[in-house]
Tab-separated table of C-alpha atoms and ligand atoms in Angstrom:
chain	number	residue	atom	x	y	z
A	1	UNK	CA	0.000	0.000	0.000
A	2	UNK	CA	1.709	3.575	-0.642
A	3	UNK	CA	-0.434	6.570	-0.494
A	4	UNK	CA	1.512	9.315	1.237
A	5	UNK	CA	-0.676	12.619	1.786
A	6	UNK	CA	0.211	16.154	2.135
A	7	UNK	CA	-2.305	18.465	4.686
A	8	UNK	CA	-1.860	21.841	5.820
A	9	UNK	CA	-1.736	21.915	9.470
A	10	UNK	CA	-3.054	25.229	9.506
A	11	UNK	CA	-5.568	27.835	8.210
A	12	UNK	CA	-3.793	26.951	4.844
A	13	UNK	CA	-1.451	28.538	2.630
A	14	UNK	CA	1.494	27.330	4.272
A	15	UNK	CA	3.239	25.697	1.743
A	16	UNK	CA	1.860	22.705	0.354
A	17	UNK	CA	2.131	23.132	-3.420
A	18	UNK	CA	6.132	23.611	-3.303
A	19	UNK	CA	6.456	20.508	-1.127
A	20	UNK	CA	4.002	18.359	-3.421
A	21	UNK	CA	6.351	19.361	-6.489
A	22	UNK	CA	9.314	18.422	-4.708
A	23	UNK	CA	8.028	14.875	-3.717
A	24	UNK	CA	6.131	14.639	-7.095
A	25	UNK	CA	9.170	12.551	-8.894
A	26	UNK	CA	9.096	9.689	-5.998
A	27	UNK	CA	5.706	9.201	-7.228
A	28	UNK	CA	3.050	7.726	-10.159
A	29	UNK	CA	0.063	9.737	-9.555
A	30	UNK	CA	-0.384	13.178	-7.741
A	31	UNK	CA	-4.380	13.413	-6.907
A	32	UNK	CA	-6.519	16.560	-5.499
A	33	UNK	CA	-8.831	15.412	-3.152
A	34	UNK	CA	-10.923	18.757	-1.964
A	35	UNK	CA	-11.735	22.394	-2.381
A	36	UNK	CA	-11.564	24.067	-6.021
A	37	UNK	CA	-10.529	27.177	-7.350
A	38	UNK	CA	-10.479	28.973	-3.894
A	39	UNK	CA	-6.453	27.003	-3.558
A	40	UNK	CA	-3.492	28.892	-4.862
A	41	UNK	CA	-0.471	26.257	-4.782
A	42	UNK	CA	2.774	28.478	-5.600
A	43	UNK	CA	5.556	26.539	-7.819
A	44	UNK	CA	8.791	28.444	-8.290
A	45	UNK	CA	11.646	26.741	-10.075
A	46	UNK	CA	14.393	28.203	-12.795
A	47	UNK	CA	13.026	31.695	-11.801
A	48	UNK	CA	9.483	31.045	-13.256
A	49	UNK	CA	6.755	30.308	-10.786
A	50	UNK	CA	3.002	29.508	-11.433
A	51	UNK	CA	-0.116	29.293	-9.481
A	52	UNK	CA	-2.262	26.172	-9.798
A	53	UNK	CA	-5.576	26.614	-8.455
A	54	UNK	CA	-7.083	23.286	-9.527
A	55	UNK	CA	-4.441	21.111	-11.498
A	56	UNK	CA	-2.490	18.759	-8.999
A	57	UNK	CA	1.070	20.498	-8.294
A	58	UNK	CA	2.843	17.023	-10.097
A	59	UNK	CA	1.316	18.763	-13.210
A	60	UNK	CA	5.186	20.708	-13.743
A	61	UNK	CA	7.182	16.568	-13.680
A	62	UNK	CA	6.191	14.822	-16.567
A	63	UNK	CA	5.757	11.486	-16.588
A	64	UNK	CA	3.446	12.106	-13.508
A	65	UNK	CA	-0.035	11.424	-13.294
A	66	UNK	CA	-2.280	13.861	-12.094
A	67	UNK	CA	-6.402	13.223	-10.709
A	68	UNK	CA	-8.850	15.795	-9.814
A	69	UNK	CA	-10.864	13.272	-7.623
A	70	UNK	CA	-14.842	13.404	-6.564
A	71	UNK	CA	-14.049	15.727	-4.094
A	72	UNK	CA	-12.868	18.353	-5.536
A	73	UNK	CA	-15.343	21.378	-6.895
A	74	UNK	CA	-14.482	22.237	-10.207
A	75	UNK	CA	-14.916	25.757	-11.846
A	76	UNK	CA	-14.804	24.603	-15.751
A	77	UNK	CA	-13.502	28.359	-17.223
A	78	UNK	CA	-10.887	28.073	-14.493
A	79	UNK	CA	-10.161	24.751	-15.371
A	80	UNK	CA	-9.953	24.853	-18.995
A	81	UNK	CA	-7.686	28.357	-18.859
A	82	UNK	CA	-5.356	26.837	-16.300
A	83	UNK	CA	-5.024	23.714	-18.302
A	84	UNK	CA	-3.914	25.957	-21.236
A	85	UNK	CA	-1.748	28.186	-19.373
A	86	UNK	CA	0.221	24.786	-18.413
A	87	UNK	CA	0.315	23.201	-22.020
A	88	UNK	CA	1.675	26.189	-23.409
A	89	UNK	CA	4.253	26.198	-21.003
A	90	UNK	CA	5.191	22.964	-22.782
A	91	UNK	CA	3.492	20.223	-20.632
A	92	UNK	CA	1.243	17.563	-21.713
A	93	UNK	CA	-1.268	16.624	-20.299
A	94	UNK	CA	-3.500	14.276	-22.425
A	95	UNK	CA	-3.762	11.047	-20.816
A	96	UNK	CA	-1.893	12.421	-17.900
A	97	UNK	CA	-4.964	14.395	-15.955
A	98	UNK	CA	-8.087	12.544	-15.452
A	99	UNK	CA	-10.797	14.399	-13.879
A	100	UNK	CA	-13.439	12.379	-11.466
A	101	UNK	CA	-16.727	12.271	-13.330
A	102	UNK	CA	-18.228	12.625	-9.758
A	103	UNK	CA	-16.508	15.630	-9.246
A	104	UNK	CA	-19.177	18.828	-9.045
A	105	UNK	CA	-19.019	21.668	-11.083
A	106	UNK	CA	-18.874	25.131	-10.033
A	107	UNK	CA	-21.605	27.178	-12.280
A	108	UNK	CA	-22.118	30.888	-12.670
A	109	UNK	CA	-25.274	30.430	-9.976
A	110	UNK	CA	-22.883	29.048	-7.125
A	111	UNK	CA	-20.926	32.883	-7.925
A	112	UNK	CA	-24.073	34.897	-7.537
A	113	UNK	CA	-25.336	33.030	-4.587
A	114	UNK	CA	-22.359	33.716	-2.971
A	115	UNK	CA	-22.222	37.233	-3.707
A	116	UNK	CA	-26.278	37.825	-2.578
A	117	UNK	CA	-25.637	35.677	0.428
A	118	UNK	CA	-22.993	35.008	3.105
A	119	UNK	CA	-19.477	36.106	1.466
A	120	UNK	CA	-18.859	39.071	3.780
A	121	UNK	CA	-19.989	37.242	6.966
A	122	UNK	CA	-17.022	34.696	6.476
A	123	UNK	CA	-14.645	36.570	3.505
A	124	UNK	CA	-14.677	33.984	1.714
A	125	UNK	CA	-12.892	33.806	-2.109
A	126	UNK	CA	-16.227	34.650	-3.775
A	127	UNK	CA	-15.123	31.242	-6.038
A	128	UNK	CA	-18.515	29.306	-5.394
A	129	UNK	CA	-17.011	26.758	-3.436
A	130	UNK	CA	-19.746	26.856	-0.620
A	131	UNK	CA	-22.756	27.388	-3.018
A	132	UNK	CA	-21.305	24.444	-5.024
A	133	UNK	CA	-20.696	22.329	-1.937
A	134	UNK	CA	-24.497	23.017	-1.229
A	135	UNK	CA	-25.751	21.912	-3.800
A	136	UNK	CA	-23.997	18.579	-3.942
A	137	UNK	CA	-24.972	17.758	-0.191
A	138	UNK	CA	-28.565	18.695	-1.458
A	139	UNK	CA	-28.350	16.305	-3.932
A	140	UNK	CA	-29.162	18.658	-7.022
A	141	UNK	CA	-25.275	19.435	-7.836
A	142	UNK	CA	-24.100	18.895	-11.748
A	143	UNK	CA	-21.529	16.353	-11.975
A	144	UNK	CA	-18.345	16.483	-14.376
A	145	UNK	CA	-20.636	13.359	-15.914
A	146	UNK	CA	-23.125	15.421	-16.911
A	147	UNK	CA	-21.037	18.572	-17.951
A	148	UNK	CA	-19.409	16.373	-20.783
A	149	UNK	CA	-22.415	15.461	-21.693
A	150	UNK	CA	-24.118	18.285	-24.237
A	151	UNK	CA	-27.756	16.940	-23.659
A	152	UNK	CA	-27.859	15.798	-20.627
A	153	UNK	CA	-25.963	18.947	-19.479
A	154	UNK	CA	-28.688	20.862	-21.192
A	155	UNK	CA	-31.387	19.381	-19.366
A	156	UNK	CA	-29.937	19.621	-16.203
A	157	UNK	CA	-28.695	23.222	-16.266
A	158	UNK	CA	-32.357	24.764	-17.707
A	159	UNK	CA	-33.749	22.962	-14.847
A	160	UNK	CA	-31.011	24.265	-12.111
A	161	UNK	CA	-30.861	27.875	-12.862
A	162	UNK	CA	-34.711	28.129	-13.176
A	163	UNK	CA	-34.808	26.674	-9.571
A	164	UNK	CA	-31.561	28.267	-8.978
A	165	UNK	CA	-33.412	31.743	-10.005
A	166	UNK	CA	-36.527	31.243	-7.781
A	167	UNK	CA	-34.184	32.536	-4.521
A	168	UNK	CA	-31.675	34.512	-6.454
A	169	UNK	CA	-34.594	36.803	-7.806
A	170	UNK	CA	-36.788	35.824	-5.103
A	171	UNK	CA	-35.143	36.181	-2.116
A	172	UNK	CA	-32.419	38.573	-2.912
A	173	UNK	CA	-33.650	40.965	-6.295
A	174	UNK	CA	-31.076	39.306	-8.581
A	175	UNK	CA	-32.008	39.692	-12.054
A	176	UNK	CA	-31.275	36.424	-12.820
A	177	UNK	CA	-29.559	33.940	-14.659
A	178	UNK	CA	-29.848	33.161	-18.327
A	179	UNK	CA	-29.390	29.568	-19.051
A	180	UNK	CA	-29.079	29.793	-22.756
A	181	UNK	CA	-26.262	32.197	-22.176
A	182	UNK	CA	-24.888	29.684	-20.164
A	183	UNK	CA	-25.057	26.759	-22.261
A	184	UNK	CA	-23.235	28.980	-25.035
A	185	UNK	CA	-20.101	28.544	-23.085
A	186	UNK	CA	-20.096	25.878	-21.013
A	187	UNK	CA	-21.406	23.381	-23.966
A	188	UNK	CA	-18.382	24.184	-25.274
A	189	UNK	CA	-16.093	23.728	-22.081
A	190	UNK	CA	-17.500	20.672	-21.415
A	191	UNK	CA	-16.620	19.346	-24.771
A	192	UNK	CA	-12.974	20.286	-23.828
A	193	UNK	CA	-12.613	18.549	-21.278
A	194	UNK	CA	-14.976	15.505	-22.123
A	195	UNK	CA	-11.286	13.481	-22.488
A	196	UNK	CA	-9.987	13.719	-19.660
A	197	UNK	CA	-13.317	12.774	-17.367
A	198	UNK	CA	-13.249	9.411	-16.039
A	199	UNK	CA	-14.098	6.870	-13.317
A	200	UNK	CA	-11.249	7.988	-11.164
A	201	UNK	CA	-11.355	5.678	-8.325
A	202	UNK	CA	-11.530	2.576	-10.752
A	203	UNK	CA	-7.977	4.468	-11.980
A	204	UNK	CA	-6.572	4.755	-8.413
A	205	UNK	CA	-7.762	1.147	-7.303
A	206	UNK	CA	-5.925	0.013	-10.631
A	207	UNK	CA	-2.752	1.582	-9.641
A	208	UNK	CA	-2.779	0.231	-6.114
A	209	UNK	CA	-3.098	-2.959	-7.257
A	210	UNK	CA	-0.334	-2.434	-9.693
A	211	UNK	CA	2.132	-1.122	-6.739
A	212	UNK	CA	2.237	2.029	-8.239
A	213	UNK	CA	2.530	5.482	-5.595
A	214	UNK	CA	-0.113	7.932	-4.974
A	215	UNK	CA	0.886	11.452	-3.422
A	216	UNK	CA	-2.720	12.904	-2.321
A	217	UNK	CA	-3.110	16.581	-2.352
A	218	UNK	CA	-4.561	18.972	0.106
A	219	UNK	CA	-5.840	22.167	-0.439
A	220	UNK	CA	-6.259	24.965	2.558
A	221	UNK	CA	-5.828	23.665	5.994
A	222	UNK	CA	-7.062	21.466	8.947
A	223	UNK	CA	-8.131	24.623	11.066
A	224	UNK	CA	-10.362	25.509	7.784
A	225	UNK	CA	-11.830	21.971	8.228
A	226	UNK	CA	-15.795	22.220	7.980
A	227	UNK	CA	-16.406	19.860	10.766
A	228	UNK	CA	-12.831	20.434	12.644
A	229	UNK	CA	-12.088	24.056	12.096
A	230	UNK	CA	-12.714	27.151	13.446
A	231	UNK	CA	-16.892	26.610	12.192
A	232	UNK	CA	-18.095	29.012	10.459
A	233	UNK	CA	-14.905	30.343	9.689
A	234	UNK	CA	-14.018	27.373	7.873
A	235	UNK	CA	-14.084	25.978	3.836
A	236	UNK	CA	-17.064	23.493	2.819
A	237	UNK	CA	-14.885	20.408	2.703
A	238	UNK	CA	-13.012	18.291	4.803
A	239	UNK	CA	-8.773	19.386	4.106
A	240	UNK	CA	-7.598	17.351	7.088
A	241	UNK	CA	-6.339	13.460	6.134
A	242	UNK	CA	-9.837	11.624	6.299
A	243	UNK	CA	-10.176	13.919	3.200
A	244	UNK	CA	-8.468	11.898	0.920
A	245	UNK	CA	-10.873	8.501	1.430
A	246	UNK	CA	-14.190	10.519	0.763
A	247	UNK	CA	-12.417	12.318	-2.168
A	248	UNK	CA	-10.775	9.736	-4.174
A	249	UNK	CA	-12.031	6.663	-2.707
A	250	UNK	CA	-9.053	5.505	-1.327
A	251	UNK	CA	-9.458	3.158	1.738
A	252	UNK	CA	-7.547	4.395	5.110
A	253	UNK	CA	-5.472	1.438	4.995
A	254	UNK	CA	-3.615	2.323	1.627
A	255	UNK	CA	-2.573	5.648	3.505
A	256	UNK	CA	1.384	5.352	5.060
A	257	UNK	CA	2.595	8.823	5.464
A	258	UNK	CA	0.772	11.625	6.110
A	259	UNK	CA	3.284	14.845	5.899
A	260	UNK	CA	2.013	18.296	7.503
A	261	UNK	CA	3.053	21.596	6.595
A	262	UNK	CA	3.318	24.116	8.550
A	263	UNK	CA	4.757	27.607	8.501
A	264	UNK	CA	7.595	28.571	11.122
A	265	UNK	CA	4.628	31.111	12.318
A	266	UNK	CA	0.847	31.169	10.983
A	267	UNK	CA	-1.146	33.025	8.802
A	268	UNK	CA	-5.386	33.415	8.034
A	269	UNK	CA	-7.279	35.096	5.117
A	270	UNK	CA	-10.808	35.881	5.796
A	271	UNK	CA	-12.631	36.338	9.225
A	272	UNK	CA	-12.539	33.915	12.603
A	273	UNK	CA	-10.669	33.618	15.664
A	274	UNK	CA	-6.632	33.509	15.717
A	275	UNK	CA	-5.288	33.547	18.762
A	276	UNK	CA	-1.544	34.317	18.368
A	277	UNK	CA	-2.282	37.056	15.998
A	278	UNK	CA	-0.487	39.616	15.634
A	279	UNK	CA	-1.620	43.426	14.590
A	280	UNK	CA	1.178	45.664	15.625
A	281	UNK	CA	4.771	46.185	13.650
A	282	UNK	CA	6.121	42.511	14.212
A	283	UNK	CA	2.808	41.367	12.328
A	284	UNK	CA	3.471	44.022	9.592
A	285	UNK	CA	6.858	42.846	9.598
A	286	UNK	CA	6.272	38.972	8.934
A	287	UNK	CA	3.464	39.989	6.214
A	288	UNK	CA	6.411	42.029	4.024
A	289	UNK	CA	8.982	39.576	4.689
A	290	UNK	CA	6.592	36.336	4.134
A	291	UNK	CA	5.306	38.334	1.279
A	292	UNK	CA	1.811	37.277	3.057
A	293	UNK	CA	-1.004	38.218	0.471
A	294	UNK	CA	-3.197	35.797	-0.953
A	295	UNK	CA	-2.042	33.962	-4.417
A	296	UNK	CA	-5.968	33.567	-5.023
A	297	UNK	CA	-7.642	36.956	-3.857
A	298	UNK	CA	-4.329	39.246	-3.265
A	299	UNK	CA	-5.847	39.784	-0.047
A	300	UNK	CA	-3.449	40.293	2.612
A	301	UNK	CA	-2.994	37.900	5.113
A	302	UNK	CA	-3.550	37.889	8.903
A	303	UNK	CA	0.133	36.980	10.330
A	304	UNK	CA	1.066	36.063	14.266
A	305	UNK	CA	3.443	33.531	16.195
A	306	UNK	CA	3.368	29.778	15.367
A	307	UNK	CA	0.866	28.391	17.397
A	308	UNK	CA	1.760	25.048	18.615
A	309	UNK	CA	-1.190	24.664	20.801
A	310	UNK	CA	-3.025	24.533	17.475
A	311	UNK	CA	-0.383	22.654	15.616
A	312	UNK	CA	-0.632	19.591	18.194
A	313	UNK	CA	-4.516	19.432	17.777
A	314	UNK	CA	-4.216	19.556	13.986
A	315	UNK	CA	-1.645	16.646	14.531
A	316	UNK	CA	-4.297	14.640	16.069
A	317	UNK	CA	-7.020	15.339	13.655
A	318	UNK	CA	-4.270	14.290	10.864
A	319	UNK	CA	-2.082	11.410	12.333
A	320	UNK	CA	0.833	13.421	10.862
A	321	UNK	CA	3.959	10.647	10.557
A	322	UNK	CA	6.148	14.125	9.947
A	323	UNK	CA	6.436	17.764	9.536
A	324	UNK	CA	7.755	19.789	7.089
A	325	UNK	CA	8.184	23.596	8.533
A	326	UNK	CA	8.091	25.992	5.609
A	327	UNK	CA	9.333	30.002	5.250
A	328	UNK	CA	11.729	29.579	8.241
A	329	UNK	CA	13.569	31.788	6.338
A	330	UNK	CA	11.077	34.950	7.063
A	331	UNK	CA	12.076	35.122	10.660
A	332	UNK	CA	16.073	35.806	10.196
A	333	UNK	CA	17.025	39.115	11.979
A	334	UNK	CA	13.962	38.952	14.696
A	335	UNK	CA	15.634	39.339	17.966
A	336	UNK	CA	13.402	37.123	19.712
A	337	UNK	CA	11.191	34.490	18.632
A	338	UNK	CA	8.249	33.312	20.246
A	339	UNK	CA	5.756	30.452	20.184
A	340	UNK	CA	2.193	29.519	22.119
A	341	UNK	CA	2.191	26.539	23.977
A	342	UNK	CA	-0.746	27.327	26.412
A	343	UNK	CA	-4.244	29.393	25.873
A	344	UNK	CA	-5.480	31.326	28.931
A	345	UNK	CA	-9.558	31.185	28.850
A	346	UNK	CA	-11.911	32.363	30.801
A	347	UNK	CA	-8.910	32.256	34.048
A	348	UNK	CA	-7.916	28.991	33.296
A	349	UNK	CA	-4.766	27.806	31.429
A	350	UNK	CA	-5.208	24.971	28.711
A	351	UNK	CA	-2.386	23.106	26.621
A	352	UNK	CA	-4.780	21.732	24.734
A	353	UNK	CA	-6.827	23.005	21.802
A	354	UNK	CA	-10.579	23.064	22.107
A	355	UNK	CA	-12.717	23.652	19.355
A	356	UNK	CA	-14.978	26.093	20.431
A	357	UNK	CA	-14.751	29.436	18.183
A	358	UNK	CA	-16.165	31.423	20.926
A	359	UNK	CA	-13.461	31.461	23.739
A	360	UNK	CA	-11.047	30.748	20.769
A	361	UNK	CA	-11.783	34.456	20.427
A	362	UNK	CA	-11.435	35.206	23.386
A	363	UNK	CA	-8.171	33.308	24.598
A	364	UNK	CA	-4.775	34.914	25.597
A	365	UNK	CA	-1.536	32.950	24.115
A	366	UNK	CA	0.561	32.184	26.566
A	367	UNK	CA	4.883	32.223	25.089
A	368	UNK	CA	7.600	30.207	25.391
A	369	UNK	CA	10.399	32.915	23.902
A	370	UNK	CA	13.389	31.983	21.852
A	371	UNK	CA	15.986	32.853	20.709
A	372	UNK	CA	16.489	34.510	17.145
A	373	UNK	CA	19.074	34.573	14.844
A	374	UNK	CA	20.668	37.289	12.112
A	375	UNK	CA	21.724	34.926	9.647
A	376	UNK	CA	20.062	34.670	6.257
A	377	UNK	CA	19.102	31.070	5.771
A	378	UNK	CA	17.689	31.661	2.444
A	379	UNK	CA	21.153	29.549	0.785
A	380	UNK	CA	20.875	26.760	3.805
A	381	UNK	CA	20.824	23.168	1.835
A	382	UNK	CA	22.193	21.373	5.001
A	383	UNK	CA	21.593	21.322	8.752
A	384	UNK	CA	24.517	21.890	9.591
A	385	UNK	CA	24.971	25.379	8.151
A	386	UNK	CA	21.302	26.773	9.951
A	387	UNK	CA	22.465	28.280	13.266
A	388	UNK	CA	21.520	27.156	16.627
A	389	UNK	CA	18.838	28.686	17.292
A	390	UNK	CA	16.990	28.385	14.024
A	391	UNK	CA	17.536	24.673	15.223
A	392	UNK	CA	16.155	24.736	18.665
A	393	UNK	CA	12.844	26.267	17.329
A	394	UNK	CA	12.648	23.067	14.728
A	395	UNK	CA	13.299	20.739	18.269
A	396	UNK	CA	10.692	22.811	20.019
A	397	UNK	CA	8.146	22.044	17.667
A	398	UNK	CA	9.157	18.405	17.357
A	399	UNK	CA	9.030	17.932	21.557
A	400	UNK	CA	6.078	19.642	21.685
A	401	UNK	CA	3.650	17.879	18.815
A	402	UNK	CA	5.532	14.437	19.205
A	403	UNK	CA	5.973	14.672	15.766
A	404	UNK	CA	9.524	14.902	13.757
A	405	UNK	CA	10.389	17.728	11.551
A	406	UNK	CA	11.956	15.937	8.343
A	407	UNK	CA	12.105	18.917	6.306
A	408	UNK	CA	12.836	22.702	6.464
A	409	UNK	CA	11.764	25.354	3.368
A	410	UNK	CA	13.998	28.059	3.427
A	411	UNK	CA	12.642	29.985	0.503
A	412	UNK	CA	10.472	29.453	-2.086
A	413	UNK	CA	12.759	27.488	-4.761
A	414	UNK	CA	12.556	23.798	-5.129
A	415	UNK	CA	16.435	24.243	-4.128
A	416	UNK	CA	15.869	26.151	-0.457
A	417	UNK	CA	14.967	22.910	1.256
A	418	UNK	CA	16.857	21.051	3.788
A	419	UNK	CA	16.246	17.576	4.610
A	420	UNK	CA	16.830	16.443	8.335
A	421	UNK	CA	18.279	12.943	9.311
A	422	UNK	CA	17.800	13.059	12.947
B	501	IMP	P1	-14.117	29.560	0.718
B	501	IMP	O1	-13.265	28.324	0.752
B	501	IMP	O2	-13.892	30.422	-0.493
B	501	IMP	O3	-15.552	29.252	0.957
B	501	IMP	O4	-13.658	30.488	1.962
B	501	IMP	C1	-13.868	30.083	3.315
B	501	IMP	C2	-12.688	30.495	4.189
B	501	IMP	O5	-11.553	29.719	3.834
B	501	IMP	C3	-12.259	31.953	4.018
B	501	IMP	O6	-11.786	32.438	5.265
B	501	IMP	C4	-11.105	31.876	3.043
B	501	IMP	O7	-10.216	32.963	3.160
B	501	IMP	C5	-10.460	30.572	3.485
B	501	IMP	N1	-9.731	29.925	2.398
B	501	IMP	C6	-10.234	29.236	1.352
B	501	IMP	N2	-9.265	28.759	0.580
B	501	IMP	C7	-8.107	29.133	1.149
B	501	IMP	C8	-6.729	28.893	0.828
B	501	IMP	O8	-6.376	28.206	-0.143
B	501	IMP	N3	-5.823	29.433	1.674
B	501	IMP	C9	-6.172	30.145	2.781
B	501	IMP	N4	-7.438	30.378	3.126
B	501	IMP	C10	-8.395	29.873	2.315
């Protein structure tokens, strides 16, 4: 059995798509198992770098498979322009990417019930994900199936945006949807990508049988989890580990490594409780240096101390077997460093992370301060050359989560990564 999985530990964007492209050559098949468009995975190699928001990050090492499984929301226009942008830049990718026919479809409705609705309340992309999500727990959601299907597509879309139209014009004064206007284009992007939908899981079952290696991954992170995370501040799928059996069909006995990424301090888009955030200059600070603004929205990020009261829960949720700690390199020259091992609540002190969104709002972090350390790190390839103290942060959050740190990302480049022995 070899699946290996990669999750963000946190309220996402810590990393994941540089590490998938790194491991990507050990592997047969990188698969997507949740969210959609609302993922920006950064790639940065020979000075280019790219944005996937729904292609699997193995898309850049040919030879590699790459799946969009069932549980991933797809947004066809994104879809089809992405898969452009990446075969002009010279890779393939007939026969290569198979899309889940199970896999919903984002449709211009899911957009404008997002906008009339609940957006604000949560700041969410505004990509549909949540409408879409809706609609597929409601059992009325249009399947990749269906959208490579002209007539059947036909049928189903007249029938969704008239329903679709009862609460958008209804409800909220939209002027509606037209579905013939619809149909014009998405016909047509539905005939694009009628190739490359197929019965996924039969695929992945296939290559398990054959021996072959399956890298499932993530998109956002385990605190954005819709039944672990910080609810309502969440996404509408499940990021953390069990993830990958509801959205490829794999079984959770094929699964042998599950690798966690996490940031050397944390960062949120949107609304919902953080409790190590931080709003005064040393926030400010990490944002410029991290370069923390959203790859998908621009919007800049929320930035505060790694939170390793948080980190240890997320480890639980994800049965992490290691830790990779990206942008270490963003806290060179800080004098101090510090990290939360302890929430004060209400007058009591917890180690331990309790989902509750409320007095998450309303806790106090309680530090452990380190030591920090002037040296750029950016060039580091080997332990040996990070200095001490860069070190003891790595051993800190290894003693406290129980969990070894295997890997360090020291900059964005497929090159600024260090691989730990110990
Ligand atoms: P949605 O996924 O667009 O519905 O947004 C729900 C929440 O998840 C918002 O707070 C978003 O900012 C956040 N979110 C969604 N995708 C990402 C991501 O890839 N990185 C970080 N935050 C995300």
């Amino acid at each position: 059995m070899a699946v290996s999985v990669v999750v963000g530990s946190q309220w996402g964007d810590e990393g994941k798509g540089k590490v998938v492209d790194l491991l990507a050559p050990q592997f047969d098949i990188v698969a997507r198992y949740q969210g959609g468009a609302n993922a920006g995975h950064t790639i940065r190699w020979d000075g280019q770098t790219q944005v996937l928001h729904l292609l699997p990050s193995g898309v850049f090492t040919p030879g590699v498979q790459c799946v969009i499984g069932n549980g991933v929301v797809i947004e066809p226009k994104a879809l089809v322009s992405e898969m452009q942008k990446v075969q002009e830049l010279g890779y393939d990718l007939t026969g290569r990417l198979l899309i889940s026919r199970n896999a919903h479809c984002i449709l211009p409705y899911h957009k404008a019930i997002e906008e009339v609705l609940s957006a604000d309340r949560i700041g969410t992309t505004r990509r549909g994900i949540g409408p879409a999500y809706t609609d597929k727990v409601a059992r009325v959601g249009i399947r990749a199936g269906e959208l490579v299907d002209p007539d059947l597509f036909g049928q189903r879309l007249r029938s969704e945006v008239a329903r679709q139209n009862t609460v958008l014009c209804g409800a909220y004064g939209h002027p509606g949807l037209d579905a013939e206007e619809i149909l014009a284009d998405y016909v047509d992007l539905g005939l694009e990508l009628a190739g490359y939908v197929t019965d996924t899981t039969e695929l992945l079952h296939r290559a398990l049988g054959a021996g072959k290696k399956i890298l499932a991954e993530g998109a956002q992170g385990a605190l954005l989890d819709i039944d672990f995370g910080t609810y309502p501040y969440v996404t509408s799928s499940n990021p953390t580990a069990g993830g990958v059996c509801t959205g490829l069909g794999l079984p959770p006995t094929a699964i042998n490594q599950v690798i966690g990424i996490t940031k050397a301090y944390c960062t949120r888009v949107g609304h919902g409780p953080f409790p190590t955030e931080l709003t005064d200059a040393t926030g400010a600070h990490l944002r410029k240096v991290g370069a923390e603004f959203g790859a998908t929205t621009g919007r800049p990020r929320r930035c505060g101390w790694l939170d390793l009261v948080a980190l240890k829960y997320s480890c639980g949720l994800n049965g992490f077997t290691e830790l990779v700690v990206t942008k270490l390199d963003v806290l060179s020259g800080l004098d101090t460093v510090k990290v939360c091992t302890e929430y004060e609540q209400g007058g009591t002190t917890k180690s331990h992370f309790v989902n509750d969104t409320r007095a998450l709002g309303m806790t106090t972090p309680r530090y452990e301060v380190l030591e920090g350390w002037t040296q750029d790190i950016s060039n580091c390839t080997q332990a040996d050359e990070l200095p001490p103290a860069a070190l003891a942060l790595i051993d800190r959050i290894s003693s406290f989560t129980g969990v070894r740190v295997k890997t360090i990302s020291t900059g964005p480049n497929r090159a600024q990564t260090v691989e730990l022995s110990r």
